[in-house]
Coordinates of C-alpha atoms and ligand atoms in Angstrom, one line a residue:
M1 CA 53.4 -25.4 72.3
L2 CA 52.4 -22.4 70.3
S3 CA 54.7 -19.5 70.9
S4 CA 52.0 -16.9 71.0
L5 CA 49.1 -19.0 72.3
C6 CA 46.4 -16.8 73.7
R7 CA 43.4 -18.7 72.8
I8 CA 42.2 -21.6 70.7
V9 CA 38.9 -21.3 69.0
P10 CA 37.5 -24.5 67.6
L11 CA 35.7 -24.1 64.3
G12 CA 35.0 -27.6 63.1
V13 CA 38.5 -28.9 62.4
I14 CA 39.9 -25.4 62.1
L15 CA 41.3 -23.7 65.1
G16 CA 42.0 -20.0 65.2
V17 CA 44.9 -19.2 67.6
G18 CA 46.3 -15.9 68.6
C19 CA 46.3 -12.8 70.7
A20 CA 43.9 -9.9 70.4
S21 CA 45.7 -6.6 70.1
P22 CA 44.5 -3.6 72.1
Q23 CA 44.6 -1.3 69.1
L24 CA 42.1 -3.5 67.3
M25 CA 40.0 -1.6 64.8
V26 CA 36.3 -2.1 64.4
A27 CA 35.0 -3.4 61.1
T28 CA 32.8 -0.8 59.7
F29 CA 32.1 -0.9 56.0
V30 CA 30.9 2.5 54.7
P31 CA 29.0 2.4 51.5
T32 CA 30.0 5.3 49.1
R33 CA 28.1 4.2 46.1
P34 CA 25.4 1.5 45.9
G35 CA 27.1 -1.8 46.1
V36 CA 30.6 -0.4 46.6
V37 CA 32.2 -0.3 50.1
T38 CA 35.4 1.4 51.1
A39 CA 37.5 0.4 54.1
T40 CA 37.4 3.8 55.6
H41 CA 37.0 2.6 59.2
V42 CA 38.6 -0.7 58.8
N43 CA 42.3 -1.3 59.1
V44 CA 43.6 -4.8 58.9
T45 CA 47.3 -3.9 59.3
G46 CA 49.0 -6.4 61.5
N47 CA 50.5 -9.9 61.6
W48 CA 47.8 -12.4 61.6
L49 CA 48.1 -16.1 62.4
A50 CA 45.7 -18.8 61.4
A51 CA 46.6 -22.1 63.0
V52 CA 44.8 -25.2 61.9
S53 CA 44.9 -28.3 64.1
M54 CA 46.3 -31.3 62.2
N55 CA 44.9 -33.7 64.9
D56 CA 48.4 -35.0 65.5
G57 CA 49.5 -32.4 68.1
T58 CA 50.7 -30.0 65.5
F59 CA 49.2 -26.9 63.9
R60 CA 49.5 -25.8 60.3
R61 CA 50.3 -22.1 60.6
S62 CA 49.5 -19.4 58.0
Y63 CA 50.8 -15.9 58.6
F64 CA 49.1 -12.9 56.9
D65 CA 51.4 -10.0 57.6
L66 CA 49.3 -7.1 56.2
V67 CA 49.9 -3.4 55.8
Q68 CA 46.9 -1.3 54.8
R69 CA 47.2 2.2 53.5
G70 CA 43.8 3.6 52.5
D71 CA 42.1 0.8 50.6
T72 CA 45.3 -0.8 49.5
I73 CA 46.7 -3.9 51.3
T74 CA 50.3 -4.9 50.8
G75 CA 52.5 -7.3 52.8
T76 CA 53.2 -11.1 52.7
V77 CA 51.5 -14.4 53.2
R78 CA 53.4 -17.4 54.5
T79 CA 51.6 -20.7 54.3
T80 CA 52.9 -24.3 54.2
Q81 CA 55.5 -24.3 51.5
F82 CA 54.7 -20.9 50.1
F83 CA 55.7 -17.3 50.7
F84 CA 53.7 -14.7 48.7
D85 CA 54.0 -11.0 48.2
I86 CA 50.7 -9.4 48.1
V87 CA 50.5 -7.8 44.7
E88 CA 46.8 -6.9 44.4
S89 CA 44.0 -5.9 46.8
A90 CA 40.4 -4.8 46.5
W91 CA 37.4 -4.3 48.7
D92 CA 33.8 -5.1 48.1
S93 CA 30.6 -5.2 50.2
T94 CA 31.7 -8.5 51.8
G95 CA 35.3 -7.6 52.7
F96 CA 38.6 -7.6 50.9
T97 CA 40.4 -9.7 48.3
I98 CA 44.2 -10.0 48.3
V99 CA 46.3 -11.7 45.6
G100 CA 49.7 -13.1 46.5
A101 CA 52.4 -13.8 43.9
M102 CA 55.5 -15.9 44.3
K103 CA 58.2 -16.8 41.9
D104 CA 58.6 -20.5 41.7
G105 CA 61.2 -21.8 39.2
G106 CA 60.4 -20.4 35.8
S107 CA 56.8 -19.4 36.6
V108 CA 54.9 -17.1 39.0
R109 CA 52.4 -18.8 41.3
R110 CA 49.4 -16.7 42.4
Q111 CA 47.0 -17.3 45.2
E112 CA 43.9 -15.3 46.1
W113 CA 42.2 -14.9 49.5
H114 CA 39.0 -13.3 50.4
G115 CA 39.0 -11.8 53.9
R116 CA 36.7 -10.1 56.4
L117 CA 37.2 -8.7 59.8
V118 CA 34.8 -10.3 62.4
G119 CA 35.4 -8.8 65.8
D120 CA 39.0 -9.3 66.6
S121 CA 39.6 -12.0 64.1
L122 CA 40.2 -12.1 60.4
H123 CA 38.3 -14.7 58.5
L124 CA 40.1 -15.8 55.3
V125 CA 39.2 -18.2 52.5
A126 CA 41.7 -19.2 49.9
I127 CA 40.2 -19.1 46.4
R128 CA 41.7 -21.8 44.2
R129 CA 42.1 -20.7 40.6
P130 CA 44.4 -21.7 37.8
A131 CA 47.3 -19.2 37.8
P132 CA 47.1 -17.2 34.5
G133 CA 50.2 -17.8 32.4
T134 CA 51.4 -20.7 34.6
P135 CA 52.6 -23.4 32.1
A136 CA 51.0 -26.7 32.6
T137 CA 54.2 -28.5 31.8
P138 CA 57.1 -26.6 33.6
T139 CA 59.7 -29.2 32.7
P140 CA 60.5 -29.6 29.1
A141 CA 61.3 -33.3 29.1
V142 CA 58.5 -34.7 31.2
T143 CA 55.0 -33.8 32.1
N144 CA 54.4 -32.2 35.5
A145 CA 51.2 -34.0 36.4
S146 CA 50.4 -32.0 39.4
A147 CA 50.7 -28.7 37.6
A148 CA 48.5 -30.0 34.8
S149 CA 45.9 -31.0 37.3
V150 CA 46.0 -27.6 39.1
A151 CA 45.5 -25.9 35.8
A152 CA 42.4 -28.0 35.2
T153 CA 40.9 -27.1 38.5
P154 CA 38.0 -24.6 38.4
A155 CA 37.9 -21.9 41.1
R156 CA 36.7 -23.4 44.4
P157 CA 36.6 -22.0 47.9
Q158 CA 38.6 -23.7 50.6
P159 CA 37.7 -24.0 54.3
E160 CA 37.6 -20.7 56.2
L161 CA 40.7 -19.8 58.2
V162 CA 40.3 -17.8 61.4
A163 CA 43.3 -15.6 62.1
Y164 CA 44.2 -13.6 65.2
R165 CA 46.8 -10.9 65.7
V166 CA 50.3 -12.0 66.8
P167 CA 53.4 -10.0 67.6
P168 CA 55.2 -8.5 64.6
G169 CA 58.0 -10.8 63.3
E170 CA 56.4 -14.0 64.4
G171 CA 56.4 -16.5 61.6
A172 CA 58.9 -14.4 59.6
M173 CA 60.9 -16.2 57.0
P174 CA 64.4 -17.2 58.3
A175 CA 67.4 -15.5 56.7
K176 CA 68.6 -17.2 53.6
I177 CA 71.7 -19.3 54.1
P178 CA 73.9 -18.9 51.0
P179 CA 74.2 -22.2 49.2
P180 CA 77.7 -23.6 49.4
A181 CA 80.3 -23.9 46.6
R182 CA 79.7 -27.0 44.5
H183 CA 81.9 -30.1 44.8
L184 CA 81.4 -33.7 43.9
V185 CA 79.7 -35.7 46.7
R186 CA 81.3 -39.2 47.0
D187 CA 79.1 -42.1 45.8
N188 CA 77.7 -43.8 48.9
G189 CA 78.0 -47.2 47.2
I190 CA 74.4 -48.2 47.8
A191 CA 71.4 -48.7 45.4
R192 CA 73.3 -50.5 42.7
T193 CA 69.9 -51.4 41.4
P194 CA 66.7 -49.3 41.8
A195 CA 65.2 -49.1 45.3
M196 CA 62.3 -51.4 46.0
G197 CA 59.8 -51.0 48.9
W198 CA 56.7 -49.2 49.9
N199 CA 55.9 -45.5 50.5
S200 CA 52.9 -44.1 52.5
W201 CA 52.0 -41.1 50.4
N202 CA 49.9 -42.4 47.5
K203 CA 47.4 -44.2 49.7
F204 CA 47.6 -42.6 53.2
A205 CA 48.9 -39.1 52.5
G206 CA 48.7 -37.1 55.7
R207 CA 46.9 -39.8 57.6
V208 CA 49.8 -42.3 57.9
T209 CA 50.6 -43.5 61.5
D210 CA 53.2 -45.6 63.2
A211 CA 50.6 -48.4 63.3
D212 CA 50.1 -48.3 59.5
V213 CA 53.8 -48.4 58.9
R214 CA 54.2 -51.5 61.2
A215 CA 51.2 -53.1 59.5
M216 CA 52.8 -52.6 56.0
A217 CA 56.0 -54.1 57.3
D218 CA 54.1 -57.1 58.6
A219 CA 52.4 -57.5 55.3
M220 CA 55.6 -57.2 53.3
A221 CA 57.3 -59.7 55.5
S222 CA 54.6 -62.3 55.2
N223 CA 53.1 -61.9 51.7
G224 CA 56.1 -62.6 49.6
M225 CA 57.0 -59.0 48.9
R226 CA 60.1 -59.0 51.0
E227 CA 61.4 -62.2 49.2
A228 CA 60.6 -60.5 45.9
G229 CA 62.9 -57.6 46.8
Y230 CA 60.7 -55.0 48.4
V231 CA 62.8 -53.9 51.4
Y232 CA 62.3 -50.2 52.2
V233 CA 59.3 -49.1 54.2
N234 CA 59.1 -45.4 53.6
I235 CA 57.3 -42.8 55.7
D236 CA 56.4 -39.8 53.5
D237 CA 55.5 -36.3 54.7
T238 CA 53.5 -35.7 57.9
W239 CA 55.5 -37.6 60.5
E240 CA 57.2 -34.4 61.7
G241 CA 56.4 -32.1 64.5
D242 CA 55.8 -28.4 63.9
K243 CA 58.6 -27.2 66.2
R244 CA 62.2 -28.3 67.0
D245 CA 63.1 -29.1 70.6
S246 CA 65.1 -26.8 72.8
L247 CA 68.3 -28.3 71.3
G248 CA 67.2 -27.8 67.8
N249 CA 66.5 -31.4 67.2
I250 CA 63.7 -32.3 64.7
T251 CA 60.7 -33.8 66.5
T252 CA 57.9 -36.2 65.5
N253 CA 54.2 -35.6 66.0
S254 CA 51.8 -37.7 68.0
K255 CA 51.2 -40.1 65.0
F256 CA 54.9 -41.3 65.4
P257 CA 55.6 -41.5 69.1
D258 CA 58.9 -43.3 68.9
M259 CA 60.8 -43.3 65.7
K260 CA 63.7 -45.4 67.0
A261 CA 61.3 -48.1 68.3
L262 CA 59.6 -48.1 64.9
A263 CA 63.0 -48.5 63.1
D264 CA 63.9 -51.4 65.4
Y265 CA 60.6 -53.0 64.6
I266 CA 61.0 -52.6 60.9
H267 CA 64.6 -54.0 61.1
S268 CA 63.4 -57.0 63.1
K269 CA 61.3 -57.9 60.1
G270 CA 64.3 -57.9 57.8
L271 CA 63.3 -54.6 56.3
K272 CA 64.6 -51.0 56.2
L273 CA 63.0 -47.8 57.2
G274 CA 62.8 -44.7 55.1
I275 CA 61.9 -41.2 56.1
Y276 CA 61.1 -37.8 54.4
S277 CA 62.3 -34.2 54.9
S278 CA 62.8 -31.0 52.9
P279 CA 65.7 -28.6 52.4
G280 CA 63.3 -25.8 53.2
P281 CA 62.1 -24.5 56.5
T282 CA 58.8 -26.5 56.0
T283 CA 57.7 -29.5 54.0
C284 CA 55.1 -29.6 51.4
A285 CA 52.4 -30.3 54.0
G286 CA 53.8 -27.5 56.3
Y287 CA 55.7 -29.5 58.9
I288 CA 59.3 -28.7 59.9
G289 CA 61.9 -29.2 57.2
S290 CA 65.7 -29.6 57.6
Y291 CA 66.6 -26.1 56.6
G292 CA 69.7 -24.9 58.6
H293 CA 69.8 -28.2 60.5
E294 CA 70.9 -30.6 57.8
A295 CA 73.8 -32.2 59.6
Q296 CA 71.8 -32.4 62.9
D297 CA 68.9 -34.0 61.2
A298 CA 71.1 -36.5 59.2
K299 CA 72.6 -37.5 62.5
T300 CA 69.2 -37.8 64.1
F301 CA 68.0 -40.0 61.2
A302 CA 71.1 -42.2 61.5
D303 CA 70.6 -42.5 65.3
W304 CA 67.1 -43.6 64.8
G305 CA 68.2 -46.2 62.3
I306 CA 66.9 -44.6 59.1
D307 CA 68.0 -46.2 55.8
Y308 CA 66.5 -44.0 53.2
L309 CA 65.7 -40.3 52.9
K310 CA 63.3 -38.7 50.4
Y311 CA 64.3 -35.0 50.3
D312 CA 61.5 -32.9 48.9
W313 CA 62.1 -29.4 47.6
C314 CA 58.8 -27.8 48.5
G315 CA 59.5 -25.3 51.3
A316 CA 63.0 -24.5 49.9
R317 CA 61.2 -22.6 47.0
M318 CA 60.5 -19.9 49.6
L319 CA 64.2 -19.1 49.8
Y320 CA 66.1 -20.5 46.9
R321 CA 66.1 -20.2 43.1
D322 CA 65.9 -23.3 41.0
D323 CA 69.5 -22.8 39.8
E324 CA 70.6 -23.1 43.5
M325 CA 69.1 -26.6 43.8
P326 CA 72.2 -28.6 43.2
A327 CA 74.2 -26.8 45.9
V328 CA 71.2 -27.0 48.3
Y329 CA 70.9 -30.8 47.7
Q330 CA 74.6 -31.2 48.1
V331 CA 74.3 -30.0 51.7
M332 CA 72.2 -33.0 52.7
G333 CA 74.3 -35.3 50.4
D334 CA 77.3 -34.4 52.5
A335 CA 75.5 -34.6 55.8
L336 CA 74.2 -38.1 55.1
L337 CA 77.7 -39.3 54.1
A338 CA 79.1 -37.8 57.3
T339 CA 76.8 -40.0 59.5
G340 CA 78.7 -43.1 58.3
R341 CA 75.3 -44.9 58.0
P342 CA 74.4 -46.0 54.5
I343 CA 71.3 -44.0 53.8
L344 CA 69.8 -44.0 50.3
Y345 CA 69.4 -40.4 49.2
S346 CA 66.3 -39.9 47.1
L347 CA 65.9 -36.4 45.5
C348 CA 62.4 -35.1 45.0
Q349 CA 62.2 -31.8 43.1
Y350 CA 59.8 -32.8 40.3
G351 CA 62.5 -33.0 37.6
R352 CA 63.3 -29.3 37.6
Q353 CA 66.6 -27.9 36.6
D354 CA 67.5 -31.0 34.6
V355 CA 68.2 -32.9 37.8
W356 CA 69.3 -36.0 35.9
K357 CA 72.4 -34.0 34.9
W358 CA 73.5 -33.3 38.5
G359 CA 71.6 -35.7 40.8
A360 CA 74.4 -38.2 41.1
D361 CA 77.0 -35.4 41.7
V362 CA 75.2 -34.3 44.9
G363 CA 75.1 -37.8 46.2
G364 CA 71.6 -38.7 44.9
N365 CA 70.8 -42.4 44.4
S366 CA 67.6 -41.4 42.6
W367 CA 65.8 -38.3 41.5
R368 CA 62.2 -37.6 40.7
T369 CA 61.8 -36.7 37.1
T370 CA 58.2 -35.4 37.2
G371 CA 55.4 -33.9 39.2
D372 CA 53.2 -36.1 41.3
I373 CA 51.7 -39.2 39.8
R374 CA 48.0 -39.9 40.3
D375 CA 46.1 -43.1 40.1
T376 CA 44.8 -42.7 36.6
W377 CA 45.8 -44.1 33.2
E378 CA 46.4 -40.6 31.8
S379 CA 48.7 -39.6 34.7
M380 CA 50.7 -42.9 34.7
A381 CA 51.0 -43.0 30.9
N382 CA 51.9 -39.3 30.5
I383 CA 54.7 -39.7 33.0
G384 CA 56.0 -43.2 32.0
F385 CA 56.0 -42.9 28.2
R386 CA 57.9 -39.6 28.4
Q387 CA 60.9 -40.9 30.2
D388 CA 62.7 -42.1 27.1
V389 CA 65.0 -39.1 26.7
L390 CA 66.3 -39.5 30.3
A391 CA 67.8 -43.0 29.6
P392 CA 71.4 -41.9 29.3
Y393 CA 71.4 -40.6 32.9
A394 CA 70.5 -43.9 34.7
K395 CA 73.3 -46.1 36.0
P396 CA 74.0 -48.4 38.9
G397 CA 73.6 -46.3 42.1
H398 CA 71.8 -43.4 40.3
F399 CA 68.4 -43.8 38.8
N400 CA 65.7 -41.7 37.3
D401 CA 62.5 -41.8 39.4
P402 CA 59.2 -41.3 37.6
D403 CA 57.4 -41.4 41.0
M404 CA 55.9 -44.2 43.1
L405 CA 53.6 -46.9 42.0
E406 CA 49.8 -46.6 42.1
I407 CA 49.3 -50.3 41.5
G408 CA 46.3 -51.5 43.6
N409 CA 44.9 -48.1 44.5
G410 CA 41.8 -48.7 42.4
G411 CA 41.9 -46.0 39.8
M412 CA 43.2 -48.2 37.0
T413 CA 42.4 -51.7 35.7
N414 CA 44.7 -54.6 36.5
E415 CA 45.6 -54.5 32.8
E416 CA 46.7 -50.9 33.2
Y417 CA 48.6 -51.8 36.4
R418 CA 50.5 -54.5 34.5
T419 CA 51.5 -51.8 32.1
H420 CA 52.5 -49.5 34.9
M421 CA 54.7 -52.3 36.4
S422 CA 56.2 -53.3 33.1
L423 CA 57.0 -49.7 32.0
W424 CA 58.6 -48.9 35.4
A425 CA 60.7 -52.1 35.0
M426 CA 61.7 -51.1 31.5
L427 CA 62.7 -47.6 32.9
A428 CA 64.9 -49.1 35.7
A429 CA 62.7 -47.1 38.0
P430 CA 62.5 -47.4 41.8
L431 CA 59.6 -49.8 42.6
L432 CA 57.9 -48.3 45.6
A433 CA 54.4 -49.7 46.1
G434 CA 51.9 -47.1 47.1
N435 CA 48.8 -49.1 48.0
D436 CA 47.4 -50.7 51.2
L437 CA 49.3 -53.9 51.4
R438 CA 46.9 -55.4 54.0
T439 CA 43.9 -55.3 51.7
M440 CA 45.1 -55.8 48.2
S441 CA 43.8 -58.6 46.0
L442 CA 45.9 -61.6 45.1
E443 CA 45.9 -60.3 41.5
V444 CA 47.5 -57.0 42.6
L445 CA 50.0 -58.8 44.8
G446 CA 50.8 -61.0 41.8
I447 CA 51.5 -57.9 39.7
L448 CA 53.7 -56.3 42.3
T449 CA 55.6 -59.6 42.9
N450 CA 56.1 -60.8 39.3
K451 CA 59.7 -62.0 39.8
E452 CA 60.4 -62.1 36.1
V453 CA 59.4 -58.4 35.6
I454 CA 61.2 -57.4 38.8
R455 CA 64.4 -59.2 37.5
V456 CA 64.3 -56.8 34.5
D457 CA 63.9 -53.8 36.8
Q458 CA 66.7 -55.0 39.0
D459 CA 69.1 -55.9 36.2
P460 CA 72.7 -55.3 37.3
L461 CA 73.7 -53.5 34.1
G462 CA 71.5 -50.6 35.4
K463 CA 70.7 -49.4 31.9
Q464 CA 67.3 -47.7 31.3
G465 CA 65.1 -48.9 28.4
T466 CA 64.1 -46.7 25.5
R467 CA 61.4 -46.5 22.9
A468 CA 62.5 -48.4 19.9
W469 CA 59.4 -48.0 17.8
A470 CA 56.0 -46.3 17.9
S471 CA 53.1 -46.8 15.5
P472 CA 52.4 -43.9 13.2
D473 CA 48.8 -43.7 14.4
S474 CA 47.4 -40.8 16.4
A475 CA 48.4 -40.7 20.0
S476 CA 45.1 -42.2 21.2
V477 CA 45.7 -45.5 19.4
R478 CA 49.4 -45.6 19.8
Q479 CA 51.4 -48.7 20.1
E480 CA 55.0 -48.6 21.3
I481 CA 57.8 -51.1 21.6
W482 CA 60.5 -50.4 24.1
T483 CA 63.8 -52.3 24.6
R484 CA 66.2 -52.5 27.4
P485 CA 69.6 -54.0 27.3
L486 CA 70.3 -56.4 30.2
A487 CA 73.4 -58.0 31.6
N488 CA 75.0 -60.9 29.7
G489 CA 73.7 -59.7 26.3
A490 CA 70.0 -60.3 27.2
Y491 CA 67.2 -57.9 26.3
A492 CA 63.8 -57.0 27.7
V493 CA 61.3 -56.0 25.0
A494 CA 57.9 -54.6 25.9
A495 CA 55.1 -53.9 23.4
F496 CA 52.5 -51.5 24.8
N497 CA 49.1 -50.8 23.4
R498 CA 48.0 -47.3 24.4
G499 CA 44.9 -47.4 22.2
P500 CA 41.3 -47.9 23.1
D501 CA 40.9 -51.2 21.3
S502 CA 43.0 -54.4 21.4
A503 CA 45.6 -54.4 18.7
R504 CA 47.7 -57.0 16.9
V505 CA 51.4 -56.0 17.1
T506 CA 54.4 -57.6 15.4
I507 CA 57.7 -57.4 17.2
D508 CA 60.3 -57.4 14.5
F509 CA 63.5 -58.3 16.4
A510 CA 65.7 -57.6 13.4
A511 CA 64.4 -54.0 13.3
L512 CA 65.2 -53.8 17.0
N513 CA 68.8 -55.1 16.4
I514 CA 68.1 -58.2 18.5
D515 CA 69.1 -61.6 17.1
T516 CA 66.8 -64.2 18.5
H517 CA 68.4 -67.2 16.7
G518 CA 69.3 -69.7 19.3
A519 CA 67.9 -67.4 22.0
T520 CA 65.3 -68.2 24.6
V521 CA 62.3 -65.8 24.5
R522 CA 60.0 -65.7 27.4
D523 CA 56.7 -63.9 28.0
L524 CA 57.2 -62.4 31.5
W525 CA 53.5 -62.1 32.3
A526 CA 52.4 -65.5 30.8
H527 CA 55.5 -67.1 32.4
R528 CA 56.2 -69.2 29.4
K529 CA 58.5 -69.5 26.4
V530 CA 57.2 -68.1 23.2
R531 CA 58.0 -69.2 19.6
V532 CA 59.7 -66.6 17.4
R533 CA 59.5 -67.3 13.7
D534 CA 61.8 -65.5 11.2
N535 CA 62.9 -63.2 14.1
R536 CA 59.4 -61.9 14.5
Y537 CA 56.7 -62.4 17.1
T538 CA 53.1 -61.4 16.5
T539 CA 50.6 -61.1 19.4
T540 CA 47.4 -59.4 20.4
I541 CA 47.6 -56.8 23.1
P542 CA 44.5 -55.6 24.9
S543 CA 43.7 -51.9 25.2
H544 CA 46.1 -50.3 27.6
G545 CA 47.9 -53.6 28.0
V546 CA 51.4 -54.9 27.5
V547 CA 53.3 -57.9 26.3
M548 CA 56.7 -58.1 27.9
L549 CA 59.4 -60.4 26.7
R550 CA 62.9 -61.4 27.7
V551 CA 65.5 -62.5 25.2
D552 CA 68.3 -64.5 26.7
R553 CA 71.2 -65.7 24.6
Ligands
LIG1 C1 55.2 -33.7 47.1 C2 55.9 -35.0 46.6 C3 55.0 -36.1 46.9 C4 54.8 -36.2 48.4 C5 54.2 -34.9 48.9 C6 54.2 -34.9 50.4 O1 54.1 -33.4 46.4 O2 56.1 -34.9 45.2 O3 55.6 -37.3 46.5 O4 56.0 -36.5 49.0 O5 55.0 -33.8 48.5 O6 53.7 -33.7 50.9

């Protein structure tokens, strides 16, 4: 229930919830010069709540805690994963504009709202604009795809929020819990090879339900994916409630009525269940996070039978600096170990703070190295081909994670999806399918379940591949050859054609320091042996395609 529920006003999908205050002021705009309006008789001072129904029994709450002096509005805005200080305000004939700013890692995030008082409610529209001065690539080693896409977004208005006054202090940020002193979290002994499974986010985002998750498990258990190694069925954000219960336990929303029953079902299929939370008070989508309840939540997850936790920074940015990330992640690393249940710990903080240098020390089995992937060639290639420098940090139990697979989601060709699969295998990356497993084509299923490529990804040596050669051409017609050392002296060699036309590429094994004399060389997509002459192999690779070989001695 909403703590300050006085009314719910349906406005399409948006519900305004709150209490009218007796000292409400009347909105009277007084023109002083033509076209200019002052706020003389309007005062928007107060704590305003806009609560939007998520159609799962929860509300996404945004608090506008405003202080107006004359025409100047100051205060704070708290919404989903963000907490802004209001740094600018202005009035015009239609109402006011406020600009919030929030320090987020090395950059300042800005958000603008336009507001107007209508009776006893405040109507607010967020204006999306690229933040001036926000770097499109916040991490030096890898591209932050989501930041780049935000920067490319022109200003566009969002749906109108309707806010009502609530008591002062409601929705206030919790006090900051000081991060603990650092120590090494013991290795949990799992994920000796990169995780394989499915995750709900790329296809279902906030719409995922218990029924979807069961259906994906059914598909994985019957279409050959489980036998190919896909074992984790991972629920991403939006399974949570928006309030804890009276004992402080994390709750589910109406899309996930019984998490323990769901886990039992997944386990009955010979699969494992993954879940998602945040070290912050809220998740990226604005649901409850594990902040201040880490041990309690870890125990709840273990009691439910959870096998995998994706732990996403988002809401923690409201309270913590980036340099506090390792200590903050350590808290959940310890909490998971303390449950005694093997739970794979997957860090998700977009590759900030050089996570590859400390991810293993806080108990992480994998750590995201980039912003969010999208289902486009550019996004996938920008992420995948930039992972080279991170190779030294991958090892059994602890892997770089360039984000989940987009294979089968429709934004790339199957040629490009083969490249996606091959590149992720060369990178020893987690293979988490992100498509609808019920409706994919046989060709997509074949890409996801190519056992020879999966065998490279899952190689027990756990070494990540690196770029061995790149053509001197401009980036748009680039060809690259990557190599990955495998167990027993074997190698994987992948030749990629990033250019717009098919290209003839010669793999010169001598230049790659790989001796093919007496070795077996297989093409892992054609599933046949290839003939290597004079330690060289020449082949034609389609645009955005790949030839992937395995050399066994
Ligand atoms: C972040 C993560 C995504 C996904 C969403 C969920 O953007 O990087 O992978 O988990 O949050 O809100």
